[in-house]
């Protein structure tokens, strides 16, 4: 039976509240009632079928959403069958079972689960009419199951409230790290306290003047070197010309 429910994509367990979340139960009642009333209908659409739910379970759900009753358990079909796993002969609509469309049935199963019970689906309101094949049931519930999952997730986000995470107090290690290791002025402060090296302030104008003098000296030195090279070249030319004349 569990394999059959997995094939249908239906949840076998109820969509329970998240651990640690604060649940607004009144808002949940309101949202569930609004969702069911929105999708409930007295007629089927094309290629849809009726899904059968125990009247006793429906009464428990109505008591929950209308009269502040407890949450109903998972959907069950046990009262429809005898000990021989055959349908009872005395089942009557409204008295023993209720019929809902695929959209409503998918919302119920997403909220409360099925307990592994295989859904009973018919094209009429008569539970003794011809059963629907499993592949057809799978196709009928395919899209409603997906939309129900989205709708129930949105409902849970609305009626569940997560508490703010507690702020962890800072230890002395983290305080020392932030004050000392992340402080840009720490080396200067420690240097002054413990006699470390100090650095004199440099005047911007004096630095610019010194740089200019240094550049002037460098230019003069280059000029002197060029003049000495030109004198040596002239002497070489004169010597070579004299030698050529002697020849």
mmCIF file of C-alpha atoms in Angstrom:
data_model
loop_
_atom_site.group_PDB
_atom_site.id
_atom_site.type_symbol
_atom_site.label_atom_id
_atom_site.label_comp_id
_atom_site.label_asym_id
_atom_site.label_seq_id
_atom_site.Cartn_x
_atom_site.Cartn_y
_atom_site.Cartn_z
ATOM 1 C CA UNK A 1 0.000 0.000 0.000
ATOM 2 C CA UNK A 2 2.881 2.384 0.736
ATOM 3 C CA UNK A 3 4.267 1.743 -2.742
ATOM 4 C CA UNK A 4 0.916 2.596 -4.260
ATOM 5 C CA UNK A 5 0.770 5.916 -2.405
ATOM 6 C CA UNK A 6 4.310 6.747 -3.502
ATOM 7 C CA UNK A 7 3.343 6.104 -7.096
ATOM 8 C CA UNK A 8 0.446 8.516 -6.726
ATOM 9 C CA UNK A 9 2.715 11.178 -5.267
ATOM 10 C CA UNK A 10 0.517 11.508 -2.161
ATOM 11 C CA UNK A 11 1.930 11.924 1.303
ATOM 12 C CA UNK A 12 1.435 9.006 3.661
ATOM 13 C CA UNK A 13 2.168 11.118 6.743
ATOM 14 C CA UNK A 14 0.633 14.429 7.822
ATOM 15 C CA UNK A 15 2.373 17.694 7.032
ATOM 16 C CA UNK A 16 3.419 18.331 10.616
ATOM 17 C CA UNK A 17 4.493 21.612 12.117
ATOM 18 C CA UNK A 18 8.172 22.454 11.901
ATOM 19 C CA UNK A 19 10.118 21.802 15.073
ATOM 20 C CA UNK A 20 10.808 24.959 17.054
ATOM 21 C CA UNK A 21 8.264 27.056 15.147
ATOM 22 C CA UNK A 22 5.486 28.961 16.890
ATOM 23 C CA UNK A 23 2.148 28.023 15.293
ATOM 24 C CA UNK A 24 -0.777 30.412 15.049
ATOM 25 C CA UNK A 25 -3.484 27.742 15.237
ATOM 26 C CA UNK A 26 -6.313 30.217 14.688
ATOM 27 C CA UNK A 27 -4.715 31.443 11.487
ATOM 28 C CA UNK A 28 -4.251 27.844 10.363
ATOM 29 C CA UNK A 29 -7.957 27.149 10.871
ATOM 30 C CA UNK A 30 -8.834 30.225 8.856
ATOM 31 C CA UNK A 31 -6.443 29.425 5.998
ATOM 32 C CA UNK A 32 -7.507 25.779 5.742
ATOM 33 C CA UNK A 33 -11.176 26.690 5.681
ATOM 34 C CA UNK A 34 -10.569 29.341 3.007
ATOM 35 C CA UNK A 35 -8.514 26.957 0.837
ATOM 36 C CA UNK A 36 -11.143 24.195 0.949
ATOM 37 C CA UNK A 37 -14.013 26.590 0.258
ATOM 38 C CA UNK A 38 -12.092 28.051 -2.680
ATOM 39 C CA UNK A 39 -11.626 24.686 -4.422
ATOM 40 C CA UNK A 40 -14.777 22.870 -3.307
ATOM 41 C CA UNK A 41 -17.428 22.241 -5.952
ATOM 42 C CA UNK A 42 -20.624 20.291 -6.570
ATOM 43 C CA UNK A 43 -19.679 19.377 -10.133
ATOM 44 C CA UNK A 44 -16.602 17.865 -11.723
ATOM 45 C CA UNK A 45 -14.479 19.305 -14.469
ATOM 46 C CA UNK A 46 -13.497 17.418 -17.588
ATOM 47 C CA UNK A 47 -11.469 14.254 -16.832
ATOM 48 C CA UNK A 48 -11.967 14.551 -13.066
ATOM 49 C CA UNK A 49 -13.400 12.073 -10.567
ATOM 50 C CA UNK A 50 -14.885 12.019 -7.086
ATOM 51 C CA UNK A 51 -12.692 10.968 -4.176
ATOM 52 C CA UNK A 52 -14.319 9.375 -1.152
ATOM 53 C CA UNK A 53 -13.580 10.451 2.431
ATOM 54 C CA UNK A 54 -14.986 9.007 5.635
ATOM 55 C CA UNK A 55 -17.836 11.083 7.022
ATOM 56 C CA UNK A 56 -16.424 10.650 10.532
ATOM 57 C CA UNK A 57 -13.087 12.161 9.469
ATOM 58 C CA UNK A 58 -14.866 15.050 7.752
ATOM 59 C CA UNK A 59 -16.803 15.735 10.965
ATOM 60 C CA UNK A 60 -13.531 15.896 12.925
ATOM 61 C CA UNK A 61 -12.059 18.343 10.418
ATOM 62 C CA UNK A 62 -15.175 20.531 10.562
ATOM 63 C CA UNK A 63 -14.934 20.487 14.349
ATOM 64 C CA UNK A 64 -11.313 21.644 14.073
ATOM 65 C CA UNK A 65 -11.852 24.566 11.691
ATOM 66 C CA UNK A 66 -15.223 25.734 13.061
ATOM 67 C CA UNK A 67 -15.370 24.842 16.752
ATOM 68 C CA UNK A 68 -11.756 24.983 17.985
ATOM 69 C CA UNK A 69 -11.482 21.202 18.070
ATOM 70 C CA UNK A 70 -8.243 19.196 17.882
ATOM 71 C CA UNK A 71 -6.443 18.383 14.661
ATOM 72 C CA UNK A 72 -7.874 15.353 12.856
ATOM 73 C CA UNK A 73 -5.584 12.451 12.121
ATOM 74 C CA UNK A 74 -4.596 11.114 8.691
ATOM 75 C CA UNK A 75 -7.251 10.215 6.144
ATOM 76 C CA UNK A 76 -8.421 6.628 6.420
ATOM 77 C CA UNK A 77 -10.670 4.227 4.516
ATOM 78 C CA UNK A 78 -10.823 1.498 7.149
ATOM 79 C CA UNK A 79 -14.516 1.943 7.909
ATOM 80 C CA UNK A 80 -15.353 1.257 4.250
ATOM 81 C CA UNK A 81 -14.039 -2.321 4.350
ATOM 82 C CA UNK A 82 -14.842 -5.519 6.146
ATOM 83 C CA UNK A 83 -12.320 -7.869 7.705
ATOM 84 C CA UNK A 84 -12.090 -9.661 4.357
ATOM 85 C CA UNK A 85 -10.893 -6.399 2.745
ATOM 86 C CA UNK A 86 -14.095 -6.023 0.732
ATOM 87 C CA UNK A 87 -16.423 -3.026 0.622
ATOM 88 C CA UNK A 88 -19.257 -3.022 3.084
ATOM 89 C CA UNK A 89 -22.713 -3.451 1.601
ATOM 90 C CA UNK A 90 -24.463 -0.737 3.626
ATOM 91 C CA UNK A 91 -22.412 2.375 2.789
ATOM 92 C CA UNK A 92 -24.452 5.498 2.072
ATOM 93 C CA UNK A 93 -23.404 8.908 0.806
ATOM 94 C CA UNK A 94 -23.324 11.659 3.466
ATOM 95 C CA UNK A 95 -23.958 9.122 6.235
ATOM 96 C CA UNK A 96 -20.800 7.055 5.776
ATOM 97 C CA UNK A 97 -18.775 8.964 3.206
ATOM 98 C CA UNK A 98 -18.382 12.345 1.528
ATOM 99 C CA UNK A 99 -17.205 13.036 -2.007
ATOM 100 C CA UNK A 100 -14.707 15.761 -2.920
ATOM 101 C CA UNK A 101 -13.012 16.787 -6.144
ATOM 102 C CA UNK A 102 -9.306 16.050 -6.797
ATOM 103 C CA UNK A 103 -8.143 19.532 -5.732
ATOM 104 C CA UNK A 104 -9.760 19.315 -2.298
ATOM 105 C CA UNK A 105 -8.602 15.728 -1.813
ATOM 106 C CA UNK A 106 -5.007 16.700 -2.663
ATOM 107 C CA UNK A 107 -5.069 19.534 -0.101
ATOM 108 C CA UNK A 108 -6.373 17.186 2.590
ATOM 109 C CA UNK A 109 -3.707 14.583 1.858
ATOM 110 C CA UNK A 110 -0.948 17.203 1.822
ATOM 111 C CA UNK A 111 -2.109 18.581 5.175
ATOM 112 C CA UNK A 112 -2.934 15.373 7.026
ATOM 113 C CA UNK A 113 -1.508 12.463 5.052
ATOM 114 C CA UNK A 114 -3.271 9.222 4.203
ATOM 115 C CA UNK A 115 -1.700 6.699 6.536
ATOM 116 C CA UNK A 116 -0.884 4.566 3.497
ATOM 117 C CA UNK A 117 -4.538 4.129 2.488
ATOM 118 C CA UNK A 118 -5.150 3.926 -1.247
ATOM 119 C CA UNK A 119 -7.681 6.547 -2.419
ATOM 120 C CA UNK A 120 -11.113 5.471 -3.583
ATOM 121 C CA UNK A 121 -12.147 7.301 -6.753
ATOM 122 C CA UNK A 122 -15.296 7.021 -8.871
ATOM 123 C CA UNK A 123 -16.847 8.966 -11.718
ATOM 124 C CA UNK A 124 -20.163 9.056 -9.835
ATOM 125 C CA UNK A 125 -21.214 9.606 -6.222
ATOM 126 C CA UNK A 126 -21.956 5.903 -5.859
ATOM 127 C CA UNK A 127 -19.132 4.082 -4.114
ATOM 128 C CA UNK A 128 -20.323 0.797 -5.644
ATOM 129 C CA UNK A 129 -19.915 2.038 -9.211
ATOM 130 C CA UNK A 130 -17.069 0.916 -11.467
ATOM 131 C CA UNK A 131 -13.646 1.623 -9.868
ATOM 132 C CA UNK A 132 -11.136 3.804 -11.702
ATOM 133 C CA UNK A 133 -7.865 2.263 -12.820
ATOM 134 C CA UNK A 134 -4.718 3.170 -10.930
ATOM 135 C CA UNK A 135 -3.081 4.855 -13.941
ATOM 136 C CA UNK A 136 -6.145 7.036 -14.404
ATOM 137 C CA UNK A 137 -6.132 7.992 -10.721
ATOM 138 C CA UNK A 138 -2.462 8.889 -11.053
ATOM 139 C CA UNK A 139 -3.187 11.138 -14.016
ATOM 140 C CA UNK A 140 -6.173 12.789 -12.306
ATOM 141 C CA UNK A 141 -4.168 13.662 -9.166
ATOM 142 C CA UNK A 142 -0.985 14.740 -10.945
ATOM 143 C CA UNK A 143 -1.615 18.485 -11.218
ATOM 144 C CA UNK A 144 -3.833 18.866 -8.103
ATOM 145 C CA UNK A 145 -1.128 17.272 -5.971
ATOM 146 C CA UNK A 146 1.490 19.765 -7.189
ATOM 147 C CA UNK A 147 -0.757 22.791 -6.658
ATOM 148 C CA UNK A 148 -1.758 21.492 -3.211
ATOM 149 C CA UNK A 149 1.880 21.190 -2.198
ATOM 150 C CA UNK A 150 2.484 24.816 -3.137
ATOM 151 C CA UNK A 151 -0.682 26.002 -1.373
ATOM 152 C CA UNK A 152 0.105 24.131 1.854
ATOM 153 C CA UNK A 153 3.678 25.437 1.842
ATOM 154 C CA UNK A 154 2.387 29.000 1.572
ATOM 155 C CA UNK A 155 -0.064 28.360 4.408
ATOM 156 C CA UNK A 156 2.688 27.022 6.634
ATOM 157 C CA UNK A 157 4.842 30.057 5.943
ATOM 158 C CA UNK A 158 1.915 32.216 7.053
ATOM 159 C CA UNK A 159 0.863 30.468 10.283
ATOM 160 C CA UNK A 160 4.331 29.364 11.434
ATOM 161 C CA UNK A 161 6.575 31.931 13.071
ATOM 162 C CA UNK A 162 10.232 31.250 13.738
ATOM 163 C CA UNK A 163 11.819 32.874 16.813
ATOM 164 C CA UNK A 164 14.798 35.155 16.398
ATOM 165 C CA UNK A 165 18.118 33.351 16.921
ATOM 166 C CA UNK A 166 19.753 34.238 20.254
ATOM 167 C CA UNK A 167 22.679 36.637 20.154
ATOM 168 C CA UNK A 168 25.810 34.942 21.423
ATOM 169 C CA UNK A 169 27.767 37.027 23.963
ATOM 170 C CA UNK A 170 31.286 37.930 22.920
ATOM 171 C CA UNK A 171 34.048 36.237 24.854
ATOM 172 C CA UNK A 172 37.175 38.017 26.024
ATOM 173 C CA UNK A 173 39.124 36.331 23.207
ATOM 174 C CA UNK A 174 36.951 37.847 20.490
ATOM 175 C CA UNK A 175 37.024 41.238 22.257
ATOM 176 C CA UNK A 176 40.832 41.168 22.475
ATOM 177 C CA UNK A 177 41.094 40.168 18.818
ATOM 178 C CA UNK A 178 38.831 43.001 17.657
ATOM 179 C CA UNK A 179 40.550 45.618 19.815
ATOM 180 C CA UNK A 180 44.148 44.600 19.201
ATOM 181 C CA UNK A 181 44.533 42.549 16.059
ATOM 182 C CA UNK A 182 42.155 44.637 13.959
ATOM 183 C CA UNK A 183 43.370 48.046 15.163
ATOM 184 C CA UNK A 184 45.504 49.932 12.620
ATOM 185 C CA UNK A 185 47.031 52.237 15.253
ATOM 186 C CA UNK A 186 48.148 49.442 17.554
ATOM 187 C CA UNK A 187 51.819 49.313 16.363
ATOM 188 C CA UNK A 188 52.259 53.070 16.885
ATOM 189 C CA UNK A 189 50.677 52.986 20.339
ATOM 190 C CA UNK A 190 52.758 50.011 21.464
ATOM 191 C CA UNK A 191 55.907 51.627 20.080
ATOM 192 C CA UNK A 192 55.383 54.751 22.123
ATOM 193 C CA UNK A 193 54.505 52.802 25.265
ATOM 194 C CA UNK A 194 57.440 50.394 25.134
ATOM 195 C CA UNK A 195 60.081 52.627 23.541
ATOM 196 C CA UNK A 196 59.807 51.434 20.006
ATOM 197 C CA UNK A 197 61.049 53.359 16.966
ATOM 198 C CA UNK A 198 59.424 56.683 16.228
ATOM 199 C CA UNK A 199 59.242 58.448 12.916
ATOM 200 C CA UNK A 200 59.662 62.195 12.485
ATOM 201 C CA UNK A 201 57.170 64.057 10.407
ATOM 202 C CA UNK A 202 58.483 65.131 7.001
ATOM 203 C CA UNK A 203 57.682 68.604 5.685
ATOM 204 C CA UNK A 204 56.162 68.386 2.236
ATOM 205 C CA UNK A 205 57.888 71.563 0.977
ATOM 206 C CA UNK A 206 61.280 70.463 2.278
ATOM 207 C CA UNK A 207 60.883 67.058 0.674
ATOM 208 C CA UNK A 208 59.954 68.661 -2.636
ATOM 209 C CA UNK A 209 62.952 71.035 -2.491
ATOM 210 C CA UNK A 210 65.348 68.198 -1.670
ATOM 211 C CA UNK A 211 63.980 66.166 -4.525
ATOM 212 C CA UNK A 212 64.437 69.104 -6.892
ATOM 213 C CA UNK A 213 68.064 69.634 -5.784
ATOM 214 C CA UNK A 214 68.798 65.966 -6.240
ATOM 215 C CA UNK A 215 67.407 66.059 -9.772
ATOM 216 C CA UNK A 216 69.477 69.181 -10.558
ATOM 217 C CA UNK A 217 72.683 67.531 -9.351
ATOM 218 C CA UNK A 218 71.934 64.462 -11.410
ATOM 219 C CA UNK A 219 71.356 66.564 -14.539
ATOM 220 C CA UNK A 220 74.624 68.459 -13.980
ATOM 221 C CA UNK A 221 76.543 65.217 -13.543
ATOM 222 C CA UNK A 222 75.120 63.840 -16.767
ATOM 223 C CA UNK A 223 76.037 67.057 -18.591
ATOM 224 C CA UNK A 224 79.645 66.899 -17.347
ATOM 225 C CA UNK A 225 79.943 63.286 -18.447
ATOM 226 C CA UNK A 226 78.691 64.167 -21.929
ATOM 227 C CA UNK A 227 81.254 67.015 -22.256
ATOM 228 C CA UNK A 228 84.132 64.749 -21.215
ATOM 229 C CA UNK A 229 83.059 62.152 -23.771
ATOM 230 C CA UNK A 230 82.924 64.786 -26.535
ATOM 231 C CA UNK A 231 86.495 65.981 -25.690
ATOM 232 C CA UNK A 232 87.839 62.437 -25.871
ATOM 233 C CA UNK A 233 86.153 61.918 -29.248
ATOM 234 C CA UNK A 234 87.760 65.106 -30.596
ATOM 235 C CA UNK A 235 91.230 63.989 -29.532
ATOM 236 C CA UNK A 236 90.710 60.630 -31.188
ATOM 237 C CA UNK A 237 89.687 62.256 -34.472
ATOM 238 C CA UNK A 238 92.699 64.555 -34.404
ATOM 239 C CA UNK A 239 95.103 61.667 -33.826
ATOM 240 C CA UNK A 240 93.625 59.593 -36.600
ATOM 241 C CA UNK A 241 93.852 62.471 -39.070
ATOM 242 C CA UNK A 242 97.498 63.040 -38.264
ATOM 243 C CA UNK A 243 98.280 59.399 -38.848
ATOM 244 C CA UNK A 244 96.520 59.476 -42.166
ATOM 245 C CA UNK A 245 98.521 62.509 -43.269
ATOM 246 C CA UNK A 246 101.781 60.815 -42.404
ATOM 247 C CA UNK A 247 100.893 57.880 -44.538
#
